[in-house]
Coordinates of N, CA and C in Angstrom, one line a residue:
M1 N -21.6 31.0 -122.9 CA -20.3 30.4 -122.7 C -20.4 29.5 -121.4
A2 N -20.0 28.3 -121.5 CA -20.1 27.4 -120.4 C -18.9 27.5 -119.5
I3 N -19.1 27.5 -118.2 CA -18.0 27.6 -117.2 C -17.7 26.2 -116.7
K4 N -16.4 25.8 -116.8 CA -16.0 24.5 -116.3 C -15.3 24.7 -115.0
S5 N -15.6 23.7 -114.1 CA -15.0 23.7 -112.8 C -13.8 22.7 -112.9
Y6 N -12.7 23.2 -112.4 CA -11.5 22.3 -112.3 C -11.2 21.8 -110.9
I7 N -12.2 21.9 -110.1 CA -12.1 21.4 -108.7 C -12.3 19.9 -108.8
G8 N -11.4 19.1 -108.4 CA -11.5 17.7 -108.4 C -12.3 17.1 -107.2
K9 N -12.5 15.8 -107.2 CA -13.2 15.1 -106.2 C -12.3 15.2 -104.9
R10 N -13.0 15.5 -103.8 CA -12.3 15.6 -102.5 C -11.9 14.2 -102.0
A11 N -10.7 14.2 -101.6 CA -10.1 12.9 -101.0 C -10.8 12.7 -99.7
K12 N -10.8 11.4 -99.3 CA -11.3 11.1 -98.0 C -10.4 11.6 -96.9
A13 N -11.0 11.9 -95.8 CA -10.2 12.4 -94.7 C -9.2 11.4 -94.2
T14 N -7.9 11.8 -94.0 CA -6.9 10.9 -93.5 C -6.6 11.3 -92.1
K15 N -5.9 10.4 -91.4 CA -5.4 10.7 -90.1 C -4.6 12.0 -90.1
G16 N -4.9 12.9 -89.3 CA -4.1 14.2 -89.3 C -4.7 15.3 -90.1
S17 N -5.8 14.9 -90.9 CA -6.4 16.0 -91.7 C -7.3 16.8 -90.8
S18 N -7.7 18.0 -91.2 CA -8.5 18.9 -90.3 C -9.9 18.3 -90.0
E19 N -10.4 17.5 -91.0 CA -11.7 16.9 -90.7 C -11.7 15.8 -89.7
N20 N -10.5 15.3 -89.4 CA -10.4 14.2 -88.5 C -9.8 14.5 -87.1
I21 N -9.4 15.7 -86.9 CA -8.8 16.0 -85.6 C -9.8 16.2 -84.5
K22 N -9.7 15.3 -83.5 CA -10.6 15.3 -82.4 C -10.1 16.0 -81.2
V23 N -11.0 16.4 -80.4 CA -10.7 17.1 -79.1 C -9.8 16.1 -78.3
S24 N -10.0 14.8 -78.3 CA -9.3 13.9 -77.6 C -7.8 13.8 -78.0
D25 N -7.5 14.2 -79.3 CA -6.1 14.3 -79.8 C -5.3 15.4 -79.1
Y26 N -6.0 16.4 -78.6 CA -5.3 17.6 -78.1 C -5.6 17.9 -76.6
M27 N -6.5 17.1 -76.0 CA -6.9 17.4 -74.6 C -5.7 17.0 -73.7
S28 N -5.7 17.7 -72.5 CA -4.7 17.3 -71.5 C -5.3 16.2 -70.7
T29 N -4.5 15.2 -70.3 CA -5.0 14.1 -69.5 C -4.2 14.1 -68.1
N30 N -3.1 14.7 -68.0 CA -2.4 14.8 -66.8 C -2.9 16.1 -66.0
L31 N -4.0 15.9 -65.4 CA -4.7 17.1 -64.8 C -4.4 17.3 -63.4
T32 N -4.4 18.6 -63.0 CA -4.4 19.0 -61.6 C -5.9 19.1 -61.3
T33 N -6.4 18.3 -60.3 CA -7.8 18.3 -59.9 C -7.9 18.8 -58.5
F34 N -9.0 19.1 -58.1 CA -9.3 19.6 -56.7 C -10.5 18.8 -56.1
R35 N -10.6 18.8 -54.8 CA -11.6 18.1 -54.1 C -12.6 19.1 -53.5
P36 N -13.8 18.8 -53.4 CA -14.8 19.7 -52.8 C -14.4 20.2 -51.4
E37 N -13.8 19.3 -50.6 CA -13.5 19.5 -49.2 C -12.2 20.4 -49.0
Q38 N -11.4 20.6 -50.1 CA -10.2 21.4 -50.0 C -10.6 22.8 -49.7
T39 N -9.6 23.6 -49.1 CA -9.9 25.0 -48.9 C -9.5 25.8 -50.1
V40 N -10.1 27.0 -50.2 CA -9.9 27.9 -51.3 C -8.4 28.3 -51.3
L41 N -7.8 28.5 -50.1 CA -6.4 28.9 -49.9 C -5.5 27.8 -50.5
E42 N -5.8 26.5 -50.3 CA -5.0 25.5 -51.0 C -5.1 25.6 -52.5
V43 N -6.3 25.8 -53.0 CA -6.5 26.0 -54.4 C -5.6 27.2 -55.0
M44 N -5.7 28.3 -54.3 CA -4.9 29.5 -54.7 C -3.4 29.2 -54.7
N45 N -2.9 28.5 -53.7 CA -1.5 28.1 -53.7 C -1.2 27.2 -54.8
T46 N -2.0 26.3 -55.2 CA -1.8 25.4 -56.3 C -1.8 26.1 -57.6
F47 N -2.7 27.1 -57.8 CA -2.8 27.9 -59.0 C -1.4 28.6 -59.2
I48 N -0.9 29.2 -58.2 CA 0.3 30.0 -58.3 C 1.5 29.0 -58.5
K49 N 1.6 28.0 -57.7 CA 2.7 27.0 -57.8 C 2.8 26.4 -59.2
K50 N 1.6 26.0 -59.8 CA 1.6 25.3 -61.1 C 1.3 26.2 -62.2
K51 N 1.1 27.5 -62.0 CA 0.9 28.5 -63.0 C -0.3 28.1 -63.9
I52 N -1.4 27.8 -63.2 CA -2.7 27.5 -63.9 C -3.7 28.5 -63.4
S53 N -4.8 28.6 -64.1 CA -5.9 29.5 -63.8 C -7.2 28.9 -63.4
G54 N -7.2 27.6 -63.3 CA -8.5 26.9 -62.9 C -8.3 25.4 -63.0
G55 N -9.3 24.7 -62.6 CA -9.2 23.2 -62.7 C -10.5 22.6 -62.3
P56 N -10.7 21.3 -62.7 CA -11.9 20.6 -62.4 C -11.9 20.1 -60.9
V57 N -13.1 20.0 -60.4 CA -13.3 19.5 -59.0 C -13.9 18.1 -59.2
V58 N -13.3 17.1 -58.5 CA -13.8 15.7 -58.7 C -14.1 15.1 -57.3
N59 N -15.0 14.2 -57.2 CA -15.2 13.4 -56.0 C -14.2 12.2 -55.9
E60 N -14.4 11.4 -54.9 CA -13.5 10.2 -54.7 C -13.6 9.2 -55.8
K61 N -14.6 9.2 -56.6 CA -14.8 8.3 -57.8 C -14.3 8.9 -59.1
N62 N -13.7 10.1 -59.0 CA -13.2 10.8 -60.2 C -14.3 11.3 -61.1
E63 N -15.5 11.5 -60.4 CA -16.6 12.1 -61.2 C -16.6 13.6 -61.1
L64 N -16.8 14.3 -62.2 CA -16.8 15.8 -62.2 C -17.9 16.3 -61.4
V65 N -17.6 17.2 -60.4 CA -18.7 17.8 -59.6 C -18.6 19.3 -59.7
G66 N -17.6 19.9 -60.3 CA -17.5 21.3 -60.5 C -16.2 21.8 -61.1
I67 N -16.1 23.1 -61.2 CA -14.8 23.7 -61.7 C -14.6 24.9 -60.8
I68 N -13.3 25.1 -60.5 CA -13.0 26.3 -59.7 C -11.9 27.1 -60.5
S69 N -12.0 28.4 -60.5 CA -11.1 29.2 -61.3 C -10.6 30.3 -60.4
E70 N -9.6 31.1 -61.0 CA -9.1 32.3 -60.3 C -10.2 33.2 -60.0
G71 N -11.2 33.4 -60.9 CA -12.3 34.3 -60.7 C -13.1 33.9 -59.4
D72 N -13.3 32.6 -59.3 CA -14.1 32.1 -58.1 C -13.3 32.4 -56.8
C73 N -12.0 32.3 -56.9 CA -11.1 32.6 -55.7 C -11.2 34.1 -55.4
M74 N -11.2 34.9 -56.5 CA -11.2 36.4 -56.3 C -12.5 36.8 -55.7
K75 N -13.6 36.2 -56.0 CA -14.9 36.5 -55.4 C -14.8 36.2 -53.9
Q76 N -14.2 35.0 -53.5 CA -14.0 34.7 -52.1 C -13.2 35.7 -51.4
I77 N -12.1 36.2 -52.0 CA -11.2 37.2 -51.4 C -12.1 38.4 -51.1
S78 N -12.8 38.9 -52.1 CA -13.6 40.1 -51.9 C -14.7 39.9 -50.8
T79 N -15.4 38.8 -50.9 CA -16.4 38.5 -49.9 C -15.9 38.4 -48.5
S80 N -14.8 37.7 -48.3 CA -14.3 37.5 -47.0 C -13.8 38.8 -46.4
R81 N -13.2 39.7 -47.2 CA -12.8 41.0 -46.7 C -13.9 41.9 -46.4
Y82 N -14.9 41.9 -47.2 CA -16.1 42.7 -47.0 C -16.9 42.3 -45.8
H83 N -17.0 41.0 -45.6 CA -17.8 40.5 -44.4 C -16.9 40.2 -43.2
N84 N -15.6 40.4 -43.4 CA -14.6 40.1 -42.3 C -14.7 38.6 -41.9
H85 N -14.7 37.7 -42.9 CA -14.8 36.3 -42.6 C -13.4 35.7 -42.9
P86 N -12.9 34.8 -42.0 CA -11.5 34.3 -42.3 C -11.6 33.4 -43.5
M87 N -10.6 33.5 -44.4 CA -10.5 32.7 -45.6 C -10.1 31.3 -45.4
Q88 N -9.4 31.0 -44.3 CA -8.9 29.6 -44.2 C -10.0 28.6 -44.0
D89 N -11.3 29.1 -43.7 CA -12.4 28.2 -43.6 C -13.2 28.0 -44.9
A90 N -12.9 28.7 -45.9 CA -13.6 28.6 -47.1 C -13.3 27.4 -47.9
K91 N -14.4 26.6 -48.2 CA -14.2 25.3 -48.9 C -14.5 25.5 -50.4
V92 N -13.9 24.7 -51.2 CA -14.0 24.7 -52.7 C -15.5 24.4 -53.0
E93 N -16.2 23.5 -52.3 CA -17.5 23.1 -52.7 C -18.5 24.3 -52.5
D94 N -18.1 25.3 -51.7 CA -19.0 26.5 -51.6 C -18.7 27.6 -52.6
H95 N -17.6 27.5 -53.4 CA -17.2 28.5 -54.3 C -17.0 28.1 -55.7
M96 N -17.1 26.8 -56.0 CA -16.9 26.3 -57.3 C -18.2 26.5 -58.1
V97 N -18.0 26.4 -59.5 CA -19.2 26.4 -60.4 C -19.7 25.0 -60.4
K98 N -20.9 24.7 -60.1 CA -21.4 23.3 -60.0 C -22.1 22.9 -61.3
E99 N -22.6 23.8 -62.1 CA -23.2 23.4 -63.4 C -22.1 23.6 -64.4
V100 N -21.5 22.5 -64.8 CA -20.3 22.5 -65.7 C -20.7 22.0 -67.1
E101 N -20.4 22.8 -68.1 CA -20.6 22.4 -69.4 C -19.4 21.6 -69.9
T102 N -19.6 20.4 -70.4 CA -18.5 19.6 -70.9 C -18.5 19.5 -72.4
I103 N -17.5 18.9 -72.9 CA -17.4 18.8 -74.4 C -17.1 17.3 -74.7
D104 N -17.5 16.9 -75.8 CA -17.3 15.5 -76.3 C -15.9 15.3 -76.8
G105 N -15.1 14.3 -76.4 CA -13.8 14.1 -76.8 C -13.8 13.7 -78.3
E106 N -14.9 13.3 -78.9 CA -14.9 12.9 -80.3 C -15.2 14.1 -81.2
M107 N -15.5 15.3 -80.6 CA -15.8 16.5 -81.4 C -14.6 17.0 -82.2
N108 N -14.8 17.5 -83.4 CA -13.7 18.0 -84.1 C -13.2 19.3 -83.4
V109 N -11.8 19.4 -83.4 CA -11.2 20.5 -82.6 C -11.6 21.9 -83.1
F110 N -11.9 22.0 -84.4 CA -12.4 23.3 -84.9 C -13.8 23.6 -84.5
D111 N -14.6 22.6 -84.4 CA -16.0 22.8 -83.8 C -15.9 23.2 -82.3
A112 N -14.9 22.7 -81.7 CA -14.6 23.0 -80.3 C -14.2 24.5 -80.2
A113 N -13.4 25.0 -81.2 CA -13.1 26.4 -81.2 C -14.3 27.3 -81.2
D114 N -15.3 26.9 -82.1 CA -16.5 27.6 -82.2 C -17.3 27.6 -80.8
K115 N -17.2 26.5 -80.2 CA -17.9 26.3 -78.9 C -17.2 27.2 -77.9
F116 N -15.9 27.3 -77.9 CA -15.2 28.2 -77.0 C -15.7 29.7 -77.2
L117 N -15.8 30.1 -78.4 CA -16.2 31.4 -78.8 C -17.6 31.7 -78.3
N118 N -18.5 30.8 -78.5 CA -19.9 31.0 -78.1 C -20.1 30.9 -76.6
A119 N -19.4 30.1 -75.9 CA -19.6 29.9 -74.5 C -18.8 30.8 -73.7
K120 N -17.8 31.5 -74.3 CA -16.9 32.4 -73.6 C -16.2 31.7 -72.3
R121 N -15.7 30.5 -72.6 CA -15.0 29.7 -71.6 C -13.6 29.6 -71.9
R122 N -12.7 29.3 -70.9 CA -11.3 29.1 -71.1 C -10.9 27.6 -71.2
R123 N -11.8 26.8 -70.7 CA -11.5 25.4 -70.7 C -12.8 24.6 -70.6
F124 N -12.8 23.4 -71.2 CA -13.9 22.5 -71.1 C -13.4 21.1 -70.6
P125 N -14.1 20.5 -69.6 CA -13.7 19.1 -69.2 C -14.3 18.1 -70.2
I126 N -13.7 17.0 -70.3 CA -14.1 15.9 -71.1 C -14.5 14.7 -70.2
V127 N -15.7 14.2 -70.2 CA -16.1 13.2 -69.3 C -16.5 12.0 -70.2
R128 N -16.1 10.8 -69.8 CA -16.5 9.6 -70.5 C -17.0 8.6 -69.4
E129 N -18.2 8.1 -69.6 CA -18.8 7.1 -68.7 C -18.8 7.7 -67.3
G130 N -19.1 9.0 -67.2 CA -19.3 9.6 -65.9 C -18.0 10.0 -65.2
K131 N -16.8 9.7 -65.8 CA -15.5 10.0 -65.2 C -14.8 11.1 -66.0
L132 N -14.1 11.9 -65.3 CA -13.3 12.9 -65.9 C -12.1 12.3 -66.6
V133 N -11.9 12.5 -67.9 CA -10.8 11.9 -68.6 C -9.9 12.9 -69.2
G134 N -10.3 14.2 -69.3 CA -9.4 15.2 -69.8 C -10.0 16.6 -69.7
L135 N -9.2 17.5 -70.2 CA -9.6 18.9 -70.3 C -9.0 19.5 -71.5
I136 N -9.8 20.3 -72.2 CA -9.2 21.0 -73.4 C -9.3 22.5 -73.1
S137 N -8.3 23.2 -73.4 CA -8.2 24.6 -73.2 C -8.2 25.3 -74.6
Q138 N -8.3 26.6 -74.5 CA -8.2 27.4 -75.8 C -6.8 27.2 -76.3
K139 N -5.8 27.1 -75.4 CA -4.4 27.0 -75.9 C -4.2 25.7 -76.7
D140 N -4.9 24.6 -76.2 CA -4.9 23.3 -76.9 C -5.4 23.5 -78.4
V141 N -6.4 24.2 -78.5 CA -7.0 24.5 -79.9 C -6.0 25.3 -80.7
L142 N -5.3 26.2 -80.1 CA -4.3 27.0 -80.9 C -3.2 26.1 -81.3
K143 N -2.8 25.1 -80.5 CA -1.7 24.2 -80.8 C -2.2 23.4 -82.1
A144 N -3.4 22.9 -82.1 CA -3.9 22.1 -83.2 C -3.9 23.0 -84.5
A145 N -4.3 24.2 -84.4 CA -4.3 25.1 -85.6 C -2.8 25.3 -86.1
L146 N -1.9 25.5 -85.2 CA -0.5 25.7 -85.6 C 0.1 24.4 -86.3
E147 N -0.3 23.3 -85.9 CA 0.1 22.0 -86.5 C -0.4 21.9 -87.9
L148 N -1.5 22.5 -88.2 CA -2.2 22.4 -89.5 C -2.0 23.7 -90.4
K149 N -1.1 24.5 -90.0 CA -1.0 25.8 -90.7 C -0.7 25.7 -92.1
G150 N -0.1 24.6 -92.6 CA 0.1 24.4 -94.0 C -1.0 23.8 -94.8
N151 N -2.1 23.4 -94.1 CA -3.2 22.7 -94.7 C -4.4 23.7 -94.9
T152 N -5.3 23.3 -95.8 CA -6.5 24.1 -95.8 C -7.4 23.6 -94.7
W153 N -8.3 24.4 -94.2 CA -9.1 24.0 -93.1 C -10.5 23.7 -93.4
K154 N -10.8 23.5 -94.7 CA -12.2 23.2 -95.1 C -12.4 21.7 -95.2

């Protein structure tokens, strides 16, 4: 007995379909950024005031030079207390992560979700022509998934 398949030809991806949703469609572009010469205390105050947990560090040319997070600040708090060093002198450039993994703005948002899982990161910066242009967070990927909840994701 022959089995017939009733699956039709797949339509081409249209704007808004899951195959076509890019990271750049969901990335944040109005970013809170930090400078290497800022103090860790300034960063901590900004985190609390803006209710964020981290952010990119850029130089005067808006080139990404690092990322600083709550965890980096926590390390500074612990170290300064242990060694009895004043925190007001601690600079971002001495406590930020300098080797930053970025993500391509053209990447499919669901491929980005997989990258989040494998890298165990909360956010990825997007750089174009050497300049910081955006940031995508895990929450941004969740927003994309909610907008597509009625569609199939294959």
